[in-house]
Amino acid sequence: MRDDIMRALEEFEIKTIGNKKNIEKAEALLSASEKVLFISPTNLIVTTANTRKKENLPGVVILTDQRVVFNFQIMFSSSTEIVALDEIRSINSNTNGMTGGHIELHTMTKSFDILVSYKRDMVQRIVQVFETAKKDYVASASGGAMPSQGNPILEQIEKLSDLNKKGIITDEEFRVKKEELLAKI
């Protein structure tokens, strides 16, 4: 295994029992120029935004300084999802003693719910690594300049969607406000 993978496994106290082959298969998807910041065997729920289709997938998640790689292995079939760090619109987390900690990555087309740990402080550290990687990648891609601002109306809708998902506003409140905002475009 690569040194950066070994360091990430140790830093985040990741157990690899029964998963070394899956980690090695996922490692083969990385280029030598990528630096691994986080890696873990996990269960992942992928939700496609336009259909709300959910898939529960066992596999390995890898955060590098350039992208997030999800490699799934179900029986004799495997597949891979790759998300560039600048495609991530938001990063959320939640923890409890029953189902463990989760990190949610949201793009324009999909959401990824990653089971990571039962420890709140560890989940917060992992979220910080994801946020820092995203910020650093965006800054380096823009030559150190601040990224151009997107459409503020679409950003408001994304924020409202997050509030709706968290149960802070109702589906009806979200729908009404979204229609008002879309009428302004």
XYZ file of N, CA and C in Angstrom:
555
model
N 0.830 -1.180 0.000
C 0.000 0.000 0.000
C 0.878 1.248 0.000
N 0.364 2.292 -0.627
C 1.075 3.570 -0.679
C 1.233 4.148 0.730
N 2.278 4.948 0.895
C 2.541 5.564 2.202
C 1.413 6.494 2.632
N 0.866 7.282 1.677
C -0.193 8.222 2.054
C -1.473 7.493 2.465
N -1.703 6.315 1.899
C -2.855 5.508 2.306
C -2.631 4.961 3.711
N -1.452 4.458 3.969
C -1.141 3.933 5.301
C -1.272 5.037 6.362
N -0.778 6.234 6.039
C -0.876 7.361 6.970
C -2.338 7.724 7.237
N -3.171 7.795 6.188
C -4.582 8.148 6.356
C -5.324 7.085 7.173
N -5.046 5.819 6.922
C -5.683 4.748 7.693
C -5.337 4.870 9.175
N -4.079 5.161 9.440
C -3.637 5.299 10.833
C -4.213 6.557 11.477
N -4.137 7.681 10.762
C -4.609 8.961 11.314
C -6.085 8.914 11.708
N -6.907 8.260 10.880
C -8.344 8.229 11.146
C -8.814 6.922 11.782
N -7.844 6.118 12.256
C -8.135 4.889 12.995
C -9.081 3.960 12.226
N -8.783 3.776 10.935
C -9.620 2.966 10.068
C -9.211 1.502 10.171
N -10.179 0.645 10.430
C -9.954 -0.801 10.487
C -10.032 -1.363 9.066
N -9.069 -2.197 8.712
C -9.025 -2.746 7.354
C -9.274 -4.251 7.316
N -9.661 -4.825 8.428
C -9.879 -6.272 8.488
C -10.890 -6.687 7.422
N -10.477 -7.597 6.564
C -11.350 -8.092 5.503
C -11.522 -7.142 4.334
N -10.822 -6.014 4.331
C -11.001 -5.027 3.264
C -9.718 -4.677 2.517
N -8.628 -5.341 2.813
C -7.358 -4.988 2.169
C -7.421 -5.124 0.648
N -8.064 -6.168 0.150
C -8.161 -6.335 -1.307
C -8.985 -5.223 -1.931
N -10.081 -4.826 -1.271
C -10.905 -3.732 -1.794
C -10.131 -2.416 -1.797
N -9.342 -2.193 -0.753
C -8.525 -0.981 -0.694
C -7.484 -0.997 -1.807
N -6.852 -2.138 -2.033
C -5.849 -2.245 -3.093
C -6.462 -2.025 -4.465
N -7.688 -2.528 -4.696
C -8.376 -2.281 -5.975
C -8.678 -0.802 -6.148
N -9.113 -0.156 -5.078
C -9.407 1.282 -5.145
C -8.114 2.079 -5.351
N -7.048 1.647 -4.712
C -5.749 2.321 -4.853
C -5.294 2.324 -6.309
N -5.592 1.275 -7.043
C -5.182 1.176 -8.442
C -5.831 2.265 -9.313
N -6.887 2.900 -8.829
C -7.573 3.949 -9.584
C -6.900 5.314 -9.441
N -5.919 5.405 -8.550
C -5.279 6.689 -8.264
C -4.051 6.902 -9.123
N -3.772 8.167 -9.409
C -2.540 8.492 -10.125
C -1.448 8.799 -9.104
N -0.223 8.720 -9.546
C 0.913 8.972 -8.642
C 0.937 10.422 -8.163
N 0.341 11.335 -8.942
C 0.370 12.756 -8.571
C -0.670 13.120 -7.506
N -1.598 12.204 -7.218
C -2.617 12.480 -6.212
C -2.109 12.134 -4.816
N -2.491 12.958 -3.858
C -2.155 12.692 -2.461
C -3.426 12.252 -1.748
N -3.400 11.086 -1.126
C -4.552 10.563 -0.392
C -4.637 11.279 0.955
N -5.809 11.866 1.226
C -6.043 12.579 2.476
C -6.920 11.783 3.434
N -7.793 10.933 2.875
C -8.686 10.105 3.679
C -9.061 8.886 2.841
N -9.160 7.742 3.496
C -9.597 6.514 2.819
C -10.288 5.642 3.856
N -11.357 4.979 3.419
C -12.047 4.090 4.348
C -12.940 3.110 3.602
N -12.928 1.842 4.024
C -13.981 0.938 3.569
C -15.273 1.441 4.215
N -16.363 1.406 3.497
C -17.588 1.995 4.035
C -18.818 1.484 3.321
N -19.949 1.849 3.856
C -21.211 1.700 3.157
C -21.632 3.096 2.733
N -22.148 3.192 1.539
C -22.459 4.482 0.950
C -23.867 4.445 0.380
N -24.609 5.519 0.599
C -25.918 5.664 -0.033
C -25.781 6.753 -1.081
N -26.016 6.397 -2.344
C -25.955 7.350 -3.445
C -27.384 7.683 -3.845
N -27.720 8.975 -3.807
C -29.044 9.434 -4.197
C -28.904 10.306 -5.438
N -29.607 9.927 -6.497
C -29.608 10.716 -7.720
C -30.681 11.789 -7.585
N -30.308 13.045 -7.790
C -31.179 14.182 -7.497
C -32.474 14.184 -8.303
N -32.396 13.968 -9.604
C -33.608 14.119 -10.411
C -34.600 12.969 -10.257
N -34.150 11.800 -9.853
C -35.069 10.658 -9.708
C -35.289 10.261 -8.258
N -34.461 10.771 -7.360
C -34.483 10.397 -5.939
C -34.211 8.909 -5.736
N -33.619 8.272 -6.742
C -33.255 6.859 -6.643
C -32.097 6.720 -5.670
N -32.234 5.787 -4.729
C -31.193 5.542 -3.735
C -30.584 4.167 -3.966
N -29.264 4.127 -3.881
C -28.543 2.865 -3.961
C -27.659 2.736 -2.721
N -27.741 1.601 -2.055
C -26.860 1.298 -0.920
C -25.722 0.455 -1.447
N -24.504 0.967 -1.319
C -23.362 0.307 -1.935
C -22.213 0.126 -0.938
N -21.682 -1.089 -0.839
C -20.485 -1.303 -0.021
C -19.244 -1.042 -0.875
N -18.249 -0.427 -0.283
C -17.037 -0.178 -1.063
C -16.006 0.597 -0.281
N -15.213 1.372 -1.016
C -14.130 2.155 -0.443
C -14.277 3.590 -0.942
N -14.140 4.542 -0.034
C -14.129 5.954 -0.396
C -12.710 6.476 -0.202
N -12.241 7.256 -1.183
C -10.910 7.853 -1.105
C -11.038 9.339 -1.412
N -10.544 10.164 -0.503
C -10.437 11.598 -0.745
C -8.981 11.894 -1.063
N -8.754 12.481 -2.236
C -7.401 12.920 -2.577
C -7.397 14.446 -2.636
N -6.264 15.010 -2.965
C -6.171 16.456 -3.101
C -6.801 16.957 -4.399
N -7.393 16.035 -5.205
C -7.994 16.412 -6.478
C -9.441 15.961 -6.647
N -9.810 14.868 -5.984
C -11.140 14.294 -6.232
C -11.525 13.338 -5.113
N -12.775 12.889 -5.189
C -13.259 11.834 -4.306
C -13.569 10.642 -5.201
N -13.044 9.496 -4.824
C -13.251 8.264 -5.593
C -14.034 7.288 -4.730
N -15.143 6.800 -5.273
C -15.931 5.764 -4.617
C -15.802 4.519 -5.477
N -15.277 3.447 -4.913
C -15.145 2.190 -5.639
C -16.014 1.149 -4.945
N -16.970 0.592 -5.687
C -17.942 -0.342 -5.125
C -17.667 -1.744 -5.622
N -17.854 -2.705 -4.739
C -17.684 -4.112 -5.094
C -18.877 -4.879 -4.553
N -19.731 -5.360 -5.469
C -20.877 -6.177 -5.084
C -20.767 -7.493 -5.839
N -20.542 -8.551 -5.075
C -20.307 -9.880 -5.649
C -19.143 -9.795 -6.635
N -19.395 -10.094 -7.914
C -18.325 -10.090 -8.909
C -18.358 -8.833 -9.766
N -19.201 -7.897 -9.403
C -19.368 -6.666 -10.163
C -18.775 -5.498 -9.385
N -18.102 -4.616 -10.093
C -17.579 -3.424 -9.428
C -17.869 -2.205 -10.295
N -17.954 -1.062 -9.648
C -18.141 0.191 -10.366
C -17.457 1.299 -9.589
N -17.309 2.430 -10.239
C -16.600 3.551 -9.646
C -17.352 4.844 -9.917
N -17.424 5.697 -8.913
C -17.944 7.064 -9.046
C -16.773 7.978 -8.722
N -16.587 9.004 -9.536
C -15.519 9.972 -9.301
C -16.135 11.362 -9.282
N -15.791 12.125 -8.243
C -16.301 13.485 -8.103
C -15.111 14.419 -7.921
N -14.953 15.360 -8.851
C -13.917 16.384 -8.691
C -14.296 17.257 -7.501
N -13.317 17.730 -6.774
C -13.598 18.497 -5.557
C -14.396 19.771 -5.836
N -14.214 20.368 -7.010
C -14.972 21.592 -7.299
C -16.431 21.315 -7.673
N -16.805 20.050 -7.831
C -18.207 19.690 -8.087
C -19.016 19.600 -6.798
N -18.346 19.521 -5.668
C -19.039 19.393 -4.380
C -19.628 20.747 -4.002
N -20.955 20.764 -3.830
C -21.663 21.999 -3.478
C -21.757 22.200 -1.967
N -21.914 21.108 -1.221
C -21.976 21.229 0.231
C -21.509 19.935 0.883
N -21.048 20.086 2.126
C -20.573 18.964 2.929
C -21.274 19.073 4.280
N -22.007 18.035 4.653
C -22.715 18.018 5.932
C -22.297 16.775 6.703
N -22.595 16.787 7.997
C -22.318 15.599 8.799
C -23.360 15.470 9.886
N -23.517 14.251 10.373
C -24.346 14.003 11.547
C -23.832 12.747 12.226
N -24.043 12.694 13.530
C -23.597 11.533 14.300
C -24.637 11.205 15.360
N -24.687 9.937 15.692
C -25.449 9.489 16.850
C -24.899 8.142 17.260
N -25.273 7.674 18.418
C -24.730 6.432 18.939
C -25.323 5.176 18.327
N -26.377 5.330 17.539
C -27.063 4.158 16.988
C -26.563 3.778 15.596
N -26.559 4.746 14.678
C -26.214 4.432 13.292
C -24.823 4.888 12.908
N -24.121 5.530 13.816
C -22.776 5.979 13.521
C -22.762 7.361 12.915
N -21.574 7.778 12.489
C -21.414 9.089 11.888
C -21.538 9.013 10.380
N -22.072 10.070 9.827
C -22.254 10.141 8.381
C -21.718 11.464 7.880
N -21.108 11.428 6.710
C -20.724 12.641 6.000
C -21.513 12.623 4.703
N -22.150 13.731 4.417
C -22.931 13.851 3.187
C -22.237 14.835 2.255
N -21.980 14.380 1.038
C -21.429 15.238 -0.008
C -22.529 15.453 -1.034
N -22.777 16.710 -1.383
C -23.834 17.024 -2.340
C -23.231 17.684 -3.574
N -23.573 17.125 -4.744
C -23.219 17.753 -6.010
C -24.530 18.207 -6.652
N -24.459 18.749 -7.839
C -25.684 19.181 -8.511
C -26.567 17.985 -8.890
N -25.974 16.825 -9.118
C -26.750 15.685 -9.611
C -26.900 14.535 -8.624
N -26.006 14.449 -7.649
C -26.053 13.316 -6.717
C -25.676 13.754 -5.311
N -26.138 12.952 -4.362
C -25.718 13.094 -2.968
C -25.108 11.774 -2.542
N -24.057 11.858 -1.740
C -23.341 10.689 -1.263
C -23.348 10.723 0.261
N -23.944 9.720 0.875
C -24.013 9.610 2.335
C -23.037 8.510 2.734
N -21.947 8.916 3.394
C -20.839 8.010 3.702
C -20.843 7.695 5.190
N -20.927 6.418 5.537
C -20.794 5.996 6.930
C -19.305 6.048 7.270
N -18.949 6.832 8.323
C -17.527 7.000 8.614
C -17.089 6.574 10.004
N -17.844 6.858 11.048
C -17.345 6.605 12.395
C -18.466 6.798 13.394
N -18.284 6.253 14.577
C -19.251 6.481 15.645
C -18.838 7.647 16.534
N -17.654 8.175 16.347
C -17.125 9.208 17.229
C -17.335 10.593 16.626
N -18.022 11.466 17.377
C -18.342 12.818 16.900
C -17.076 13.608 16.555
N -16.056 13.563 17.406
C -14.848 14.338 17.140
C -14.127 13.850 15.885
N -14.170 12.543 15.634
C -13.535 12.004 14.435
C -14.306 12.432 13.181
N -15.625 12.423 13.249
C -16.438 12.876 12.115
C -16.118 14.334 11.805
N -15.989 15.154 12.825
C -15.662 16.567 12.622
C -14.289 16.733 11.987
N -13.324 15.912 12.393
C -11.986 15.969 11.776
C -12.048 15.584 10.307
N -12.821 14.548 9.992
C -12.936 14.102 8.602
C -13.612 15.182 7.753
N -14.675 15.778 8.273
C -15.355 16.864 7.550
C -14.369 17.997 7.282
N -13.560 18.343 8.269
C -12.575 19.416 8.103
C -11.586 19.082 6.989
N -11.176 17.816 6.903
C -10.256 17.401 5.841
C -10.931 17.553 4.475
N -12.203 17.156 4.363
C -12.939 17.320 3.105
C -13.062 18.801 2.739
N -13.446 19.641 3.704
C -13.629 21.073 3.432
C -12.319 21.739 3.034
N -11.239 21.403 3.722
C -9.939 21.984 3.400
C -9.473 21.531 2.024
N -9.665 20.255 1.699
C -9.268 19.746 0.380
C -10.032 20.469 -0.718
N -11.326 20.661 -0.527
C -12.146 21.363 -1.516
C -11.665 22.801 -1.684
N -11.470 23.500 -0.567
C -11.034 24.903 -0.610
C -9.670 25.013 -1.305
N -8.727 24.168 -0.949
C -7.391 24.205 -1.549
C -7.438 23.890 -3.035
N -8.269 22.912 -3.425
C -8.373 22.540 -4.837
C -8.950 23.689 -5.655
N -10.017 24.306 -5.156
C -10.651 25.418 -5.866
C -9.670 26.586 -5.986
N -8.939 26.870 -4.908
C -7.964 27.964 -4.944
C -6.845 27.682 -5.948
N -6.349 26.445 -5.983
C -5.264 26.120 -6.920
C -5.766 26.092 -8.357
N -6.997 25.658 -8.573
C -7.563 25.615 -9.927
C -7.797 27.015 -10.470
N -8.042 27.969 -9.572
C -8.292 29.344 -10.019
C -7.023 30.189 -9.929
N -5.878 29.547 -9.742
C -4.614 30.269 -9.675
C -4.473 31.106 -8.423
N -5.179 30.709 -7.365
C -5.109 31.441 -6.111
C -6.139 32.542 -6.011
N -6.803 32.857 -7.126
C -7.841 33.888 -7.097
C -9.112 33.297 -6.515
N -9.934 34.154 -5.983
C -11.212 33.689 -5.467
C -12.051 33.182 -6.628
N -12.757 32.073 -6.465
C -13.591 31.580 -7.542
C -14.703 32.574 -7.846
N -15.096 32.623 -9.120
C -16.175 33.528 -9.487
C -17.456 33.085 -8.815
N -18.248 34.048 -8.447
C -19.500 33.737 -7.768
C -20.484 33.147 -8.759
N -21.200 32.141 -8.326
C -22.229 31.529 -9.164
C -23.484 32.388 -9.133
N -24.548 31.854 -9.645
C -25.823 32.550 -9.661
C -26.357 32.610 -8.231
N -26.548 33.829 -7.679
C -26.983 33.933 -6.287
C -28.367 33.334 -6.046
N -29.221 33.344 -7.048
C -30.553 32.761 -6.882
C -30.448 31.246 -6.743
N -29.615 30.625 -7.583
C -29.435 29.170 -7.475
C -28.773 28.805 -6.152
N -27.857 29.647 -5.678
C -27.227 29.399 -4.381
C -28.258 29.478 -3.252
N -29.208 30.436 -3.357
C -30.273 30.540 -2.360
C -31.142 29.285 -2.368
N -31.442 28.785 -3.565
C -32.266 27.577 -3.677
C -31.537 26.392 -3.047
N -30.220 26.289 -3.281
C -29.439 25.211 -2.668
C -29.483 25.300 -1.145
N -29.362 26.514 -0.608
C -29.419 26.697 0.845
C -30.797 26.314 1.386
N -31.849 26.722 0.656
C -33.206 26.357 1.067
C -33.394 24.847 1.027
N -32.830 24.202 0.016
C -32.922 22.746 -0.098
C -32.265 22.078 1.106
N -31.102 22.592 1.511
C -30.429 22.043 2.692
C -31.297 22.212 3.938
N -31.928 23.387 4.081
C -32.814 23.623 5.226
C -34.001 22.664 5.204
N -34.517 22.408 4.004
C -35.635 21.480 3.851
C -35.220 20.062 4.228
N -34.048 19.635 3.778
C -33.557 18.288 4.086
C -33.337 18.100 5.579
N -32.963 19.186 6.252
C -32.726 19.125 7.690
C -34.016 19.276 8.494
N -35.144 19.529 7.800
C -36.422 19.645 8.481
C -36.675 21.011 9.090
N -35.863 21.999 8.744
C -36.037 23.343 9.288
C -37.191 24.061 8.600
N -37.341 23.824 7.288
C -38.513 24.342 6.577
C -39.250 23.165 5.951
N -40.552 23.332 5.738
C -41.373 22.249 5.193
C -41.192 22.141 3.682
N -41.668 21.026 3.119
C -41.632 20.846 1.671
C -42.411 21.964 0.974
N -43.543 22.319 1.540
C -44.382 23.369 0.943
C -43.676 24.723 0.989
N -43.065 25.059 2.126
C -42.331 26.322 2.229
C -41.183 26.359 1.222
N -40.491 25.239 1.069
C -39.403 25.156 0.107
C -39.927 25.352 -1.312
N -41.010 24.662 -1.649
C -41.569 24.753 -3.005
C -41.981 26.182 -3.342
N -42.677 26.846 -2.417
C -43.163 28.209 -2.655
C -41.989 29.166 -2.863
N -41.002 29.111 -1.971
C -39.852 30.018 -2.067
C -39.027 29.731 -3.318
N -38.896 28.451 -3.669
C -38.150 28.084 -4.863
C -38.816 28.655 -6.111
N -40.160 28.547 -6.198
C -40.888 29.106 -7.336
C -40.710 30.621 -7.420
N -40.748 31.300 -6.262
C -40.529 32.754 -6.241
C -39.143 33.098 -6.795
N -38.135 32.365 -6.341
C -36.775 32.641 -6.772
C -36.563 32.327 -8.252
N -37.122 31.200 -8.709
C -36.975 30.837 -10.121
C -37.653 31.840 -11.042
N -38.722 32.461 -10.577
C -39.406 33.485 -11.381
C -38.523 34.712 -11.625
N -37.509 34.912 -10.779
C -36.624 36.055 -10.900
C -35.506 35.830 -11.929
N -35.327 34.582 -12.345
C -34.222 34.274 -13.288
C -34.613 34.707 -14.688
